[in-house]
């Protein structure tokens, strides 16, 4: 059986992780069951009551968070779990590129796969993992410049924006820089450059 695990934005600089059964979706929003009393004020009683009709009484507090991708059950060349929304550096015979991973229709038959969505085609993660001529390394995530109002993000739109082939090299490098300081709600690019200057570290893994 595949491991069903999702990632979510707990707060600035911190991702949380939840296993199947510890989360649910309602109206495109993610809710995670929390046991700690500090989450009592954030409990979405109306959502739980409306969705489960009073049948949930011992699960804890259902708190709304920003969804930040699912575990693909694949690992990169360092053995790290790859999540949808990760920015991955792909090295091949001296060449390298940095692309964000999505879950998207892969071909004309509309098969859904984990893939890097490019200009007029997609590169399947399945075809990349395990190849001796490719090295895949997670270098960050695409969850920067998040909505300051905690609105649900269109993940595929965000990822396609990261992989935009219209970008100049400078624009792409700026996105790669921001990917290393995630999750992050800062909108201004200069704030991310400031994090580099002060030597800040984000444990986005």
PDB file of C-alpha atoms in Angstrom:
ATOM      1  CA  UNK A   1       0.000   0.000   0.000  1.00  0.00           C
ATOM      2  CA  UNK A   2       1.280   3.500  -0.783  1.00  0.00           C
ATOM      3  CA  UNK A   3       2.103   5.761   2.127  1.00  0.00           C
ATOM      4  CA  UNK A   4      -0.539   8.487   2.149  1.00  0.00           C
ATOM      5  CA  UNK A   5       1.032  11.546   3.746  1.00  0.00           C
ATOM      6  CA  UNK A   6       0.490  15.229   3.066  1.00  0.00           C
ATOM      7  CA  UNK A   7       2.389  18.387   3.912  1.00  0.00           C
ATOM      8  CA  UNK A   8       0.902  21.669   5.079  1.00  0.00           C
ATOM      9  CA  UNK A   9       2.048  25.133   6.138  1.00  0.00           C
ATOM     10  CA  UNK A  10       2.038  25.227   9.926  1.00  0.00           C
ATOM     11  CA  UNK A  11       3.544  28.695  10.149  1.00  0.00           C
ATOM     12  CA  UNK A  12       6.242  30.799   8.537  1.00  0.00           C
ATOM     13  CA  UNK A  13       9.311  28.614   8.048  1.00  0.00           C
ATOM     14  CA  UNK A  14       7.639  25.442   9.325  1.00  0.00           C
ATOM     15  CA  UNK A  15       5.866  22.662   7.431  1.00  0.00           C
ATOM     16  CA  UNK A  16       3.672  20.152   9.203  1.00  0.00           C
ATOM     17  CA  UNK A  17       2.963  16.585   8.058  1.00  0.00           C
ATOM     18  CA  UNK A  18      -0.172  14.465   8.465  1.00  0.00           C
ATOM     19  CA  UNK A  19      -0.892  10.809   7.758  1.00  0.00           C
ATOM     20  CA  UNK A  20      -4.087   9.480   6.190  1.00  0.00           C
ATOM     21  CA  UNK A  21      -6.886   9.728   8.760  1.00  0.00           C
ATOM     22  CA  UNK A  22      -5.387  12.783  10.449  1.00  0.00           C
ATOM     23  CA  UNK A  23      -6.668  15.258   7.857  1.00  0.00           C
ATOM     24  CA  UNK A  24      -9.618  15.949   5.556  1.00  0.00           C
ATOM     25  CA  UNK A  25     -10.630  18.415   2.862  1.00  0.00           C
ATOM     26  CA  UNK A  26     -13.749  20.567   2.829  1.00  0.00           C
ATOM     27  CA  UNK A  27     -14.597  23.131   0.112  1.00  0.00           C
ATOM     28  CA  UNK A  28     -11.023  22.907  -1.220  1.00  0.00           C
ATOM     29  CA  UNK A  29      -9.619  23.724   2.221  1.00  0.00           C
ATOM     30  CA  UNK A  30      -7.400  21.401   4.258  1.00  0.00           C
ATOM     31  CA  UNK A  31      -8.195  20.617   7.887  1.00  0.00           C
ATOM     32  CA  UNK A  32      -5.791  18.744  10.167  1.00  0.00           C
ATOM     33  CA  UNK A  33      -6.742  17.103  13.450  1.00  0.00           C
ATOM     34  CA  UNK A  34      -4.650  18.491  16.315  1.00  0.00           C
ATOM     35  CA  UNK A  35      -4.585  17.188  19.883  1.00  0.00           C
ATOM     36  CA  UNK A  36      -2.752  20.001  21.685  1.00  0.00           C
ATOM     37  CA  UNK A  37      -4.875  22.409  23.729  1.00  0.00           C
ATOM     38  CA  UNK A  38      -3.194  25.403  22.092  1.00  0.00           C
ATOM     39  CA  UNK A  39      -5.257  24.639  18.979  1.00  0.00           C
ATOM     40  CA  UNK A  40      -8.591  24.772  20.806  1.00  0.00           C
ATOM     41  CA  UNK A  41      -9.300  28.344  19.718  1.00  0.00           C
ATOM     42  CA  UNK A  42      -8.688  27.413  16.061  1.00  0.00           C
ATOM     43  CA  UNK A  43     -11.094  24.465  16.073  1.00  0.00           C
ATOM     44  CA  UNK A  44     -13.529  24.677  13.129  1.00  0.00           C
ATOM     45  CA  UNK A  45     -16.631  23.423  14.927  1.00  0.00           C
ATOM     46  CA  UNK A  46     -19.096  24.411  12.192  1.00  0.00           C
ATOM     47  CA  UNK A  47     -17.109  22.528   9.528  1.00  0.00           C
ATOM     48  CA  UNK A  48     -16.835  19.369  11.626  1.00  0.00           C
ATOM     49  CA  UNK A  49     -20.487  19.472  12.631  1.00  0.00           C
ATOM     50  CA  UNK A  50     -21.660  20.100   9.084  1.00  0.00           C
ATOM     51  CA  UNK A  51     -19.432  17.496   7.468  1.00  0.00           C
ATOM     52  CA  UNK A  52     -19.583  14.688  10.041  1.00  0.00           C
ATOM     53  CA  UNK A  53     -22.986  15.430  11.595  1.00  0.00           C
ATOM     54  CA  UNK A  54     -21.774  15.108  15.177  1.00  0.00           C
ATOM     55  CA  UNK A  55     -20.091  11.743  14.637  1.00  0.00           C
ATOM     56  CA  UNK A  56     -16.586  13.051  15.480  1.00  0.00           C
ATOM     57  CA  UNK A  57     -16.174  13.454  19.220  1.00  0.00           C
ATOM     58  CA  UNK A  58     -12.653  12.268  20.120  1.00  0.00           C
ATOM     59  CA  UNK A  59     -10.454  13.292  17.188  1.00  0.00           C
ATOM     60  CA  UNK A  60      -9.256  16.558  18.713  1.00  0.00           C
ATOM     61  CA  UNK A  61      -9.363  19.967  17.075  1.00  0.00           C
ATOM     62  CA  UNK A  62      -9.881  20.401  13.338  1.00  0.00           C
ATOM     63  CA  UNK A  63      -7.716  23.335  12.235  1.00  0.00           C
ATOM     64  CA  UNK A  64      -7.498  24.858   8.776  1.00  0.00           C
ATOM     65  CA  UNK A  65      -4.062  25.005   7.134  1.00  0.00           C
ATOM     66  CA  UNK A  66      -2.611  25.690   3.706  1.00  0.00           C
ATOM     67  CA  UNK A  67      -2.119  22.453   1.776  1.00  0.00           C
ATOM     68  CA  UNK A  68       1.489  22.059   0.584  1.00  0.00           C
ATOM     69  CA  UNK A  69       1.615  18.849  -1.425  1.00  0.00           C
ATOM     70  CA  UNK A  70       1.472  15.086  -1.047  1.00  0.00           C
ATOM     71  CA  UNK A  71       4.265  12.575  -0.527  1.00  0.00           C
ATOM     72  CA  UNK A  72       4.898  10.972  -3.938  1.00  0.00           C
ATOM     73  CA  UNK A  73       6.459   7.833  -2.394  1.00  0.00           C
ATOM     74  CA  UNK A  74       9.535   8.533  -4.527  1.00  0.00           C
ATOM     75  CA  UNK A  75      12.901   9.647  -3.154  1.00  0.00           C
ATOM     76  CA  UNK A  76      15.632  11.818  -4.637  1.00  0.00           C
ATOM     77  CA  UNK A  77      19.274  10.802  -5.112  1.00  0.00           C
ATOM     78  CA  UNK A  78      19.933  11.498  -1.420  1.00  0.00           C
ATOM     79  CA  UNK A  79      17.097   9.273  -0.251  1.00  0.00           C
ATOM     80  CA  UNK A  80      14.834  12.189   0.740  1.00  0.00           C
ATOM     81  CA  UNK A  81      11.068  11.891   0.219  1.00  0.00           C
ATOM     82  CA  UNK A  82       9.813  13.946  -2.731  1.00  0.00           C
ATOM     83  CA  UNK A  83       6.614  15.967  -2.293  1.00  0.00           C
ATOM     84  CA  UNK A  84       4.424  17.700  -4.846  1.00  0.00           C
ATOM     85  CA  UNK A  85       5.522  21.332  -4.865  1.00  0.00           C
ATOM     86  CA  UNK A  86       9.192  20.536  -4.264  1.00  0.00           C
ATOM     87  CA  UNK A  87      11.797  22.322  -6.343  1.00  0.00           C
ATOM     88  CA  UNK A  88      14.227  19.713  -7.618  1.00  0.00           C
ATOM     89  CA  UNK A  89      17.598  20.203  -9.252  1.00  0.00           C
ATOM     90  CA  UNK A  90      18.117  17.773 -12.135  1.00  0.00           C
ATOM     91  CA  UNK A  91      21.718  17.175 -13.190  1.00  0.00           C
ATOM     92  CA  UNK A  92      22.614  15.357 -16.393  1.00  0.00           C
ATOM     93  CA  UNK A  93      26.177  15.149 -17.786  1.00  0.00           C
ATOM     94  CA  UNK A  94      27.210  18.556 -16.490  1.00  0.00           C
ATOM     95  CA  UNK A  95      23.922  20.276 -17.325  1.00  0.00           C
ATOM     96  CA  UNK A  96      21.461  21.145 -14.611  1.00  0.00           C
ATOM     97  CA  UNK A  97      18.020  22.679 -14.263  1.00  0.00           C
ATOM     98  CA  UNK A  98      15.752  23.481 -11.333  1.00  0.00           C
ATOM     99  CA  UNK A  99      12.080  22.577 -11.742  1.00  0.00           C
ATOM    100  CA  UNK A 100       9.025  22.397  -9.488  1.00  0.00           C
ATOM    101  CA  UNK A 101       7.086  19.127  -9.291  1.00  0.00           C
ATOM    102  CA  UNK A 102       3.344  18.901  -9.963  1.00  0.00           C
ATOM    103  CA  UNK A 103       0.576  16.315 -10.300  1.00  0.00           C
ATOM    104  CA  UNK A 104      -0.735  16.914 -13.784  1.00  0.00           C
ATOM    105  CA  UNK A 105      -2.139  15.293 -16.959  1.00  0.00           C
ATOM    106  CA  UNK A 106       0.925  13.764 -18.570  1.00  0.00           C
ATOM    107  CA  UNK A 107      -0.053  13.056 -22.181  1.00  0.00           C
ATOM    108  CA  UNK A 108      -2.880  13.295 -24.687  1.00  0.00           C
ATOM    109  CA  UNK A 109      -4.759  10.577 -22.805  1.00  0.00           C
ATOM    110  CA  UNK A 110      -4.896  12.865 -19.766  1.00  0.00           C
ATOM    111  CA  UNK A 111      -3.184  10.349 -17.490  1.00  0.00           C
ATOM    112  CA  UNK A 112      -2.379  12.024 -14.179  1.00  0.00           C
ATOM    113  CA  UNK A 113       1.244  11.671 -13.101  1.00  0.00           C
ATOM    114  CA  UNK A 114       3.815  13.369 -10.937  1.00  0.00           C
ATOM    115  CA  UNK A 115       5.698  15.449 -13.464  1.00  0.00           C
ATOM    116  CA  UNK A 116       7.591  18.624 -14.254  1.00  0.00           C
ATOM    117  CA  UNK A 117       5.247  20.702 -16.416  1.00  0.00           C
ATOM    118  CA  UNK A 118       7.223  22.480 -19.138  1.00  0.00           C
ATOM    119  CA  UNK A 119       6.307  24.664 -22.117  1.00  0.00           C
ATOM    120  CA  UNK A 120       4.784  22.137 -24.518  1.00  0.00           C
ATOM    121  CA  UNK A 121       5.452  18.839 -22.774  1.00  0.00           C
ATOM    122  CA  UNK A 122       6.011  17.279 -19.362  1.00  0.00           C
ATOM    123  CA  UNK A 123       8.845  15.309 -17.801  1.00  0.00           C
ATOM    124  CA  UNK A 124       7.590  12.426 -15.692  1.00  0.00           C
ATOM    125  CA  UNK A 125       9.110  11.919 -12.240  1.00  0.00           C
ATOM    126  CA  UNK A 126       8.683   8.188 -12.784  1.00  0.00           C
ATOM    127  CA  UNK A 127      10.998   8.387 -15.804  1.00  0.00           C
ATOM    128  CA  UNK A 128      13.625  10.375 -13.868  1.00  0.00           C
ATOM    129  CA  UNK A 129      13.984   8.441 -10.623  1.00  0.00           C
ATOM    130  CA  UNK A 130      16.532   5.635 -10.693  1.00  0.00           C
ATOM    131  CA  UNK A 131      18.303   6.727 -13.878  1.00  0.00           C
ATOM    132  CA  UNK A 132      22.074   6.482 -13.488  1.00  0.00           C
ATOM    133  CA  UNK A 133      22.645   9.449 -15.811  1.00  0.00           C
ATOM    134  CA  UNK A 134      20.405  11.763 -13.764  1.00  0.00           C
ATOM    135  CA  UNK A 135      20.837  13.112 -10.257  1.00  0.00           C
ATOM    136  CA  UNK A 136      17.760  14.568  -8.544  1.00  0.00           C
ATOM    137  CA  UNK A 137      18.206  16.758  -5.474  1.00  0.00           C
ATOM    138  CA  UNK A 138      15.493  18.544  -3.512  1.00  0.00           C
ATOM    139  CA  UNK A 139      16.657  22.142  -3.056  1.00  0.00           C
ATOM    140  CA  UNK A 140      13.500  23.858  -1.766  1.00  0.00           C
ATOM    141  CA  UNK A 141       9.776  24.221  -2.361  1.00  0.00           C
ATOM    142  CA  UNK A 142       7.501  26.445  -4.414  1.00  0.00           C
ATOM    143  CA  UNK A 143       5.673  27.758  -1.330  1.00  0.00           C
ATOM    144  CA  UNK A 144       7.081  31.277  -1.278  1.00  0.00           C
ATOM    145  CA  UNK A 145       5.158  34.548  -1.673  1.00  0.00           C
ATOM    146  CA  UNK A 146       2.123  32.784  -0.235  1.00  0.00           C
ATOM    147  CA  UNK A 147      -1.191  34.559   0.144  1.00  0.00           C
ATOM    148  CA  UNK A 148      -1.069  36.793   3.225  1.00  0.00           C
ATOM    149  CA  UNK A 149      -4.743  35.964   3.851  1.00  0.00           C
ATOM    150  CA  UNK A 150      -4.152  32.209   4.023  1.00  0.00           C
ATOM    151  CA  UNK A 151      -6.231  31.599   0.920  1.00  0.00           C
ATOM    152  CA  UNK A 152      -6.050  28.175  -0.680  1.00  0.00           C
ATOM    153  CA  UNK A 153      -3.411  28.222  -3.392  1.00  0.00           C
ATOM    154  CA  UNK A 154      -3.848  26.796  -6.893  1.00  0.00           C
ATOM    155  CA  UNK A 155      -0.829  24.505  -6.701  1.00  0.00           C
ATOM    156  CA  UNK A 156      -0.549  23.705 -10.408  1.00  0.00           C
ATOM    157  CA  UNK A 157      -0.746  27.403 -11.265  1.00  0.00           C
ATOM    158  CA  UNK A 158       2.021  28.156  -8.772  1.00  0.00           C
ATOM    159  CA  UNK A 159       4.211  25.352 -10.131  1.00  0.00           C
ATOM    160  CA  UNK A 160       3.703  26.276 -13.774  1.00  0.00           C
ATOM    161  CA  UNK A 161       4.661  29.824 -12.847  1.00  0.00           C
ATOM    162  CA  UNK A 162       7.910  28.512 -11.350  1.00  0.00           C
ATOM    163  CA  UNK A 163       8.679  26.493 -14.498  1.00  0.00           C
ATOM    164  CA  UNK A 164       7.826  29.424 -16.802  1.00  0.00           C
ATOM    165  CA  UNK A 165      10.050  29.176 -19.869  1.00  0.00           C
ATOM    166  CA  UNK A 166       9.584  32.915 -20.508  1.00  0.00           C
ATOM    167  CA  UNK A 167      11.725  33.736 -17.457  1.00  0.00           C
ATOM    168  CA  UNK A 168      15.160  35.229 -17.920  1.00  0.00           C
ATOM    169  CA  UNK A 169      18.032  33.440 -16.185  1.00  0.00           C
ATOM    170  CA  UNK A 170      17.972  36.149 -13.521  1.00  0.00           C
ATOM    171  CA  UNK A 171      14.250  35.735 -12.887  1.00  0.00           C
ATOM    172  CA  UNK A 172      14.625  31.965 -12.616  1.00  0.00           C
ATOM    173  CA  UNK A 173      17.561  32.302 -10.202  1.00  0.00           C
ATOM    174  CA  UNK A 174      15.449  34.601  -8.013  1.00  0.00           C
ATOM    175  CA  UNK A 175      12.724  31.954  -7.811  1.00  0.00           C
ATOM    176  CA  UNK A 176      15.296  29.303  -6.896  1.00  0.00           C
ATOM    177  CA  UNK A 177      16.597  31.599  -4.151  1.00  0.00           C
ATOM    178  CA  UNK A 178      13.107  32.116  -2.709  1.00  0.00           C
ATOM    179  CA  UNK A 179      12.445  28.358  -2.854  1.00  0.00           C
ATOM    180  CA  UNK A 180      15.130  27.848  -0.202  1.00  0.00           C
ATOM    181  CA  UNK A 181      13.271  30.040   2.317  1.00  0.00           C
ATOM    182  CA  UNK A 182       9.894  28.337   2.507  1.00  0.00           C
ATOM    183  CA  UNK A 183       7.159  28.299   3.580  1.00  0.00           C
ATOM    184  CA  UNK A 184       7.098  32.077   3.415  1.00  0.00           C
ATOM    185  CA  UNK A 185       4.434  34.785   3.156  1.00  0.00           C
ATOM    186  CA  UNK A 186       6.821  37.609   2.231  1.00  0.00           C
ATOM    187  CA  UNK A 187       5.850  39.142  -1.101  1.00  0.00           C
ATOM    188  CA  UNK A 188       8.860  41.389  -1.680  1.00  0.00           C
ATOM    189  CA  UNK A 189      11.946  39.878  -3.311  1.00  0.00           C
ATOM    190  CA  UNK A 190      14.291  42.069  -1.290  1.00  0.00           C
ATOM    191  CA  UNK A 191      13.175  40.343   1.925  1.00  0.00           C
ATOM    192  CA  UNK A 192      14.406  37.006   0.572  1.00  0.00           C
ATOM    193  CA  UNK A 193      17.731  38.584  -0.355  1.00  0.00           C
ATOM    194  CA  UNK A 194      17.829  39.920   3.190  1.00  0.00           C
ATOM    195  CA  UNK A 195      17.513  36.387   4.549  1.00  0.00           C
ATOM    196  CA  UNK A 196      20.613  35.444   2.544  1.00  0.00           C
ATOM    197  CA  UNK A 197      22.566  38.414   3.919  1.00  0.00           C
ATOM    198  CA  UNK A 198      21.772  37.627   7.557  1.00  0.00           C
ATOM    199  CA  UNK A 199      22.494  33.933   7.039  1.00  0.00           C
ATOM    200  CA  UNK A 200      18.986  32.758   7.916  1.00  0.00           C
ATOM    201  CA  UNK A 201      18.218  29.043   7.665  1.00  0.00           C
ATOM    202  CA  UNK A 202      14.800  27.536   6.935  1.00  0.00           C
ATOM    203  CA  UNK A 203      14.230  23.878   7.752  1.00  0.00           C
ATOM    204  CA  UNK A 204      11.837  23.336   4.828  1.00  0.00           C
ATOM    205  CA  UNK A 205      12.632  19.619   4.844  1.00  0.00           C
TER     206      UNK A 205
END
